[in-house]
PDB file of C-alpha atoms in Angstrom:
ATOM      1  CA  ALA A   7       0.990 -29.971 -14.968  1.00 57.00           C
ATOM      2  CA  THR A   8      -2.365 -28.252 -14.998  1.00 72.00           C
ATOM      3  CA  TRP A   9      -3.026 -25.435 -12.701  1.00 75.00           C
ATOM      4  CA  GLY A  10      -5.363 -22.367 -12.393  1.00 81.00           C
ATOM      5  CA  ARG A  11      -4.909 -19.100 -10.573  1.00 83.00           C
ATOM      6  CA  GLY A  12      -7.194 -16.414  -9.172  1.00 90.00           C
ATOM      7  CA  ALA A  13      -7.034 -13.220  -7.229  1.00 90.00           C
ATOM      8  CA  LEU A  14      -9.534 -10.752  -5.711  1.00 92.00           C
ATOM      9  CA  THR A  15      -9.118  -7.286  -4.454  1.00 93.00           C
ATOM     10  CA  VAL A  16     -11.605  -5.451  -2.239  1.00 95.00           C
ATOM     11  CA  ARG A  17     -11.862  -1.923  -1.183  1.00 96.00           C
ATOM     12  CA  ALA A  18     -14.017  -0.099   1.324  1.00 97.00           C
ATOM     13  CA  THR A  19     -13.966   3.485   2.533  1.00 96.00           C
ATOM     14  CA  HIS A  20     -15.721   5.234   5.176  1.00 97.00           C
ATOM     15  CA  ASP A  21     -15.607   8.975   6.565  1.00 96.00           C
ATOM     16  CA  LEU A  22     -14.310   8.681  10.117  1.00 95.00           C
ATOM     17  CA  ALA A  23     -13.175  11.344  12.613  1.00 94.00           C
ATOM     18  CA  GLY A  24     -12.587  14.137  10.113  1.00 93.00           C
ATOM     19  CA  GLY A  25     -10.820  12.000   7.950  1.00 95.00           C
ATOM     20  CA  THR A  26     -11.398   8.801   5.655  1.00 96.00           C
ATOM     21  CA  LEU A  27     -10.839   5.293   6.509  1.00 97.00           C
ATOM     22  CA  SER A  28      -9.813   2.872   3.720  1.00 96.00           C
ATOM     23  CA  VAL A  29      -9.736  -0.824   4.062  1.00 97.00           C
ATOM     24  CA  ASP A  30      -8.120  -3.121   1.263  1.00 96.00           C
ATOM     25  CA  ALA A  31      -7.960  -6.699   1.265  1.00 96.00           C
ATOM     26  CA  LEU A  32      -6.150  -8.701  -1.612  1.00 95.00           C
ATOM     27  CA  GLY A  33      -6.246 -12.430  -1.866  1.00 94.00           C
ATOM     28  CA  ALA A  34      -4.629 -14.685  -4.590  1.00 93.00           C
ATOM     29  CA  GLY A  35      -4.407 -18.456  -4.744  1.00 90.00           C
ATOM     30  CA  ASN A  36      -3.420 -21.148  -7.402  1.00 88.00           C
ATOM     31  CA  THR A  37      -4.730 -24.828  -7.389  1.00 85.00           C
ATOM     32  CA  GLY A  38      -3.727 -27.851  -9.195  1.00 78.00           C
ATOM     33  CA  GLY A  39      -0.624 -29.769  -9.633  1.00 76.00           C
ATOM     34  CA  SER A  40       3.186 -28.705  -9.186  1.00 78.00           C
ATOM     35  CA  LEU A  41       3.580 -24.992  -9.685  1.00 78.00           C
ATOM     36  CA  PRO A  42       6.745 -23.335 -10.993  1.00 78.00           C
ATOM     37  CA  ALA A  43       8.038 -20.723  -8.809  1.00 77.00           C
ATOM     38  CA  GLN A  44       6.951 -17.732 -10.602  1.00 79.00           C
ATOM     39  CA  ALA A  45       3.255 -18.989 -10.350  1.00 82.00           C
ATOM     40  CA  LEU A  46       3.170 -18.659  -6.648  1.00 86.00           C
ATOM     41  CA  ALA A  47       1.173 -16.038  -4.750  1.00 88.00           C
ATOM     42  CA  LEU A  48       3.714 -13.179  -4.280  1.00 89.00           C
ATOM     43  CA  PHE A  49       3.454 -10.820  -1.361  1.00 91.00           C
ATOM     44  CA  GLY A  50       5.712  -8.308   0.245  1.00 91.00           C
ATOM     45  CA  GLY A  51       6.851  -4.705  -0.805  1.00 92.00           C
ATOM     46  CA  PRO A  52       5.240  -1.210  -0.798  1.00 91.00           C
ATOM     47  CA  VAL A  53       1.741  -2.362  -1.472  1.00 90.00           C
ATOM     48  CA  THR A  54       1.148  -5.773   0.040  1.00 93.00           C
ATOM     49  CA  ALA A  55       3.568  -5.751   3.004  1.00 94.00           C
ATOM     50  CA  PRO A  56       5.308  -2.582   3.654  1.00 95.00           C
ATOM     51  CA  GLY A  57       8.671  -3.028   5.585  1.00 95.00           C
ATOM     52  CA  TYR A  58       9.138  -6.756   3.885  1.00 95.00           C
ATOM     53  CA  ASP A  59      11.215  -7.441   0.920  1.00 93.00           C
ATOM     54  CA  THR A  60       9.359  -7.564  -2.410  1.00 92.00           C
ATOM     55  CA  HIS A  61       7.857 -11.086  -3.073  1.00 89.00           C
ATOM     56  CA  ALA A  62       9.418 -12.216   0.133  1.00 88.00           C
ATOM     57  CA  ILE A  63       6.040 -13.680   1.234  1.00 90.00           C
ATOM     58  CA  ARG A  64       5.139 -16.442  -1.070  1.00 87.00           C
ATOM     59  CA  GLY A  65       3.011 -19.604  -1.211  1.00 88.00           C
ATOM     60  CA  ARG A  66       0.319 -21.341  -3.102  1.00 88.00           C
ATOM     61  CA  ALA A  67      -2.247 -19.001  -1.505  1.00 91.00           C
ATOM     62  CA  GLY A  68      -1.979 -15.755   0.381  1.00 92.00           C
ATOM     63  CA  ILE A  69      -3.702 -12.752   1.740  1.00 95.00           C
ATOM     64  CA  SER A  70      -2.972  -9.168   2.365  1.00 96.00           C
ATOM     65  CA  PHE A  71      -5.008  -6.416   4.577  1.00 97.00           C
ATOM     66  CA  ARG A  72      -4.183  -2.832   4.892  1.00 96.00           C
ATOM     67  CA  ALA A  73      -6.370  -0.223   6.814  1.00 98.00           C
ATOM     68  CA  GLU A  74      -5.470   3.550   6.291  1.00 97.00           C
ATOM     69  CA  TRP A  75      -6.866   6.640   7.656  1.00 97.00           C
ATOM     70  CA  ARG A  76      -6.258   9.917   5.836  1.00 96.00           C
ATOM     71  CA  ARG A  77      -6.776  13.235   7.297  1.00 97.00           C
ATOM     72  CA  GLU A  78      -5.878  16.583   5.955  1.00 96.00           C
ATOM     73  CA  LEU A  79      -3.150  18.371   8.306  1.00 95.00           C
ATOM     74  CA  ALA A  80      -2.789  21.698   6.624  1.00 94.00           C
ATOM     75  CA  ARG A  81      -3.370  23.731   3.230  1.00 92.00           C
ATOM     76  CA  VAL A  82      -0.119  25.442   1.896  1.00 89.00           C
ATOM     77  CA  GLY A  83      -0.525  28.408  -0.510  1.00 85.00           C
ATOM     78  CA  VAL A  84       1.345  28.061  -3.732  1.00 82.00           C
ATOM     79  CA  PRO A  85       2.083  31.419  -5.447  1.00 84.00           C
ATOM     80  CA  LEU A  86       0.846  31.609  -8.932  1.00 84.00           C
ATOM     81  CA  GLY A  87       2.036  35.130  -9.505  1.00 85.00           C
ATOM     82  CA  ARG A  88      -0.686  37.741 -10.766  1.00 88.00           C
ATOM     83  CA  PHE A  89      -3.348  34.937 -10.636  1.00 86.00           C
ATOM     84  CA  GLY A  90      -3.246  34.696  -6.663  1.00 83.00           C
ATOM     85  CA  ASP A  91      -2.384  31.442  -4.689  1.00 84.00           C
ATOM     86  CA  ALA A  92      -3.490  27.837  -5.057  1.00 86.00           C
ATOM     87  CA  ARG A  93      -4.172  26.007  -1.757  1.00 87.00           C
ATOM     88  CA  MET A  94      -2.437  22.843  -1.789  1.00 90.00           C
ATOM     89  CA  ALA A  95      -3.369  20.181   1.010  1.00 93.00           C
ATOM     90  CA  ILE A  96      -0.728  17.983   3.225  1.00 95.00           C
ATOM     91  CA  VAL A  97      -2.584  14.830   4.176  1.00 96.00           C
ATOM     92  CA  ALA A  98      -1.215  12.489   6.804  1.00 97.00           C
ATOM     93  CA  ALA A  99      -1.989   8.718   6.149  1.00 97.00           C
ATOM     94  CA  PRO A 100      -0.990   6.320   9.055  1.00 98.00           C
ATOM     95  CA  TYR A 101      -1.628   2.618   8.070  1.00 98.00           C
ATOM     96  CA  VAL A 102      -1.388  -0.932   9.451  1.00 98.00           C
ATOM     97  CA  GLY A 103      -1.365  -4.070   7.269  1.00 97.00           C
ATOM     98  CA  PHE A 104      -0.819  -7.870   7.566  1.00 96.00           C
ATOM     99  CA  ALA A 105       0.092 -10.443   5.023  1.00 95.00           C
ATOM    100  CA  LYS A 106       0.237 -14.159   5.101  1.00 93.00           C
ATOM    101  CA  ALA A 107       1.017 -17.026   2.697  1.00 91.00           C
ATOM    102  CA  ALA A 108       0.442 -20.644   2.954  1.00 89.00           C
ATOM    103  CA  GLY A 109       1.573 -23.644   0.923  1.00 85.00           C
ATOM    104  CA  GLY A 110       4.885 -22.633  -0.295  1.00 71.00           C
ATOM    105  CA  PRO A 111       8.600 -22.386   0.146  1.00 63.00           C
ATOM    106  CA  SER A 112       8.299 -19.361   2.611  1.00 59.00           C
ATOM    107  CA  ALA A 113       4.797 -19.940   3.816  1.00 59.00           C
ATOM    108  CA  ASP A 114       5.600 -20.028   7.618  1.00 70.00           C
ATOM    109  CA  ASP A 115       1.826 -19.784   8.567  1.00 75.00           C
ATOM    110  CA  THR A 116       2.646 -16.590  10.514  1.00 87.00           C
ATOM    111  CA  TRP A 117       1.180 -13.014   9.910  1.00 92.00           C
ATOM    112  CA  HIS A 118       3.389 -10.471   8.860  1.00 95.00           C
ATOM    113  CA  PRO A 119       2.442  -7.119  10.366  1.00 97.00           C
ATOM    114  CA  SER A 120       3.579  -3.769   9.035  1.00 97.00           C
ATOM    115  CA  LEU A 121       3.010  -0.109  10.493  1.00 97.00           C
ATOM    116  CA  GLY A 122       3.602   3.003   8.456  1.00 97.00           C
ATOM    117  CA  LEU A 123       3.032   6.742   7.775  1.00 98.00           C
ATOM    118  CA  GLY A 124       2.124   8.177   4.467  1.00 96.00           C
ATOM    119  CA  VAL A 125       2.470  12.043   3.653  1.00 96.00           C
ATOM    120  CA  ILE A 126       0.565  13.061   0.475  1.00 95.00           C
ATOM    121  CA  SER A 127       0.673  16.447  -1.156  1.00 91.00           C
ATOM    122  CA  LEU A 128       1.167  18.210  -4.255  1.00 87.00           C
ATOM    123  CA  TYR A 129      -2.588  17.636  -5.187  1.00 84.00           C
ATOM    124  CA  ASP A 130      -2.349  13.779  -4.431  1.00 86.00           C
ATOM    125  CA  ALA A 131       0.298  13.593  -7.084  1.00 88.00           C
ATOM    126  CA  LEU A 132       3.023  12.778  -4.534  1.00 92.00           C
ATOM    127  CA  ARG A 133       3.401  10.321  -1.719  1.00 94.00           C
ATOM    128  CA  LEU A 134       6.276   9.792   0.925  1.00 96.00           C
ATOM    129  CA  ASP A 135       5.966   6.708   2.856  1.00 96.00           C
ATOM    130  CA  VAL A 136       7.930   5.417   5.852  1.00 97.00           C
ATOM    131  CA  ALA A 137       7.040   1.806   7.175  1.00 97.00           C
ATOM    132  CA  ARG A 138       8.334  -0.467   9.392  1.00 97.00           C
ATOM    133  CA  GLY A 139       7.592  -4.601   9.237  1.00 96.00           C
ATOM    134  CA  THR A 140       7.276  -5.559  12.766  1.00 96.00           C
ATOM    135  CA  GLY A 141       7.381  -9.321  12.258  1.00 92.00           C
ATOM    136  CA  ALA A 142      10.348 -11.836  11.641  1.00 89.00           C
ATOM    137  CA  GLY A 143      12.246 -10.562   8.414  1.00 89.00           C
ATOM    138  CA  GLY A 144      10.745  -7.109   8.614  1.00 94.00           C
ATOM    139  CA  GLY A 145      12.815  -4.002   8.255  1.00 96.00           C
ATOM    140  CA  TRP A 146      12.400  -0.182   7.495  1.00 97.00           C
ATOM    141  CA  MET A 147      11.015   1.167   4.073  1.00 96.00           C
ATOM    142  CA  LEU A 148      11.354   4.729   2.822  1.00 96.00           C
ATOM    143  CA  ARG A 149       9.344   5.227  -0.489  1.00 95.00           C
ATOM    144  CA  LEU A 150       8.849   8.297  -2.597  1.00 94.00           C
ATOM    145  CA  ASP A 151       6.030   7.534  -5.377  1.00 91.00           C
ATOM    146  CA  PHE A 152       3.716   9.373  -7.770  1.00 87.00           C
ATOM    147  CA  GLY A 153      -0.008   8.891  -7.233  1.00 79.00           C
ATOM    148  CA  ARG A 154      -1.523   5.856  -8.985  1.00 75.00           C
ATOM    149  CA  SER A 155      -3.918   8.165 -10.915  1.00 76.00           C
ATOM    150  CA  PHE A 156      -0.806   9.777 -12.492  1.00 76.00           C
ATOM    151  CA  TRP A 157       0.955   6.499 -13.480  1.00 73.00           C
ATOM    152  CA  PRO A 158      -0.437   6.359 -17.075  1.00 78.00           C
ATOM    153  CA  ILE A 159       1.276   9.500 -17.986  1.00 76.00           C
ATOM    154  CA  LEU A 160       4.649   8.738 -16.626  1.00 69.00           C
TER     155      LEU A 160
END
């Protein structure tokens, strides 16, 4: 069987109310004949649908949206001995997200909403997330992760 696959990611950022609003959209889809299960568009998990199991939302096509507002809460001094203190920011990042898939085994044509709060620190290297999938099949998610800019060195 012959089939094709495509994906698109879009990000927009804007300064808002003393912080930064970031909106991400990710879409993926397949066309053609019969698809093997591993070729479906897979959503769910900490990036595309926090609070839902990884790849639990799947179909021939799908889309995920996420809006996150980051704002610095405080700066904490990190003592560096005789060199003084370095000021490390603690940033709150509340977010809301939605994911949907169509045309597959779990494609129920409903949106899967999520709410969450991230706390970012250690010079953007460390992020702690608590999220809840608020739709059918959703649950709680707790995640500790290194920032994506540091992934290549891990």
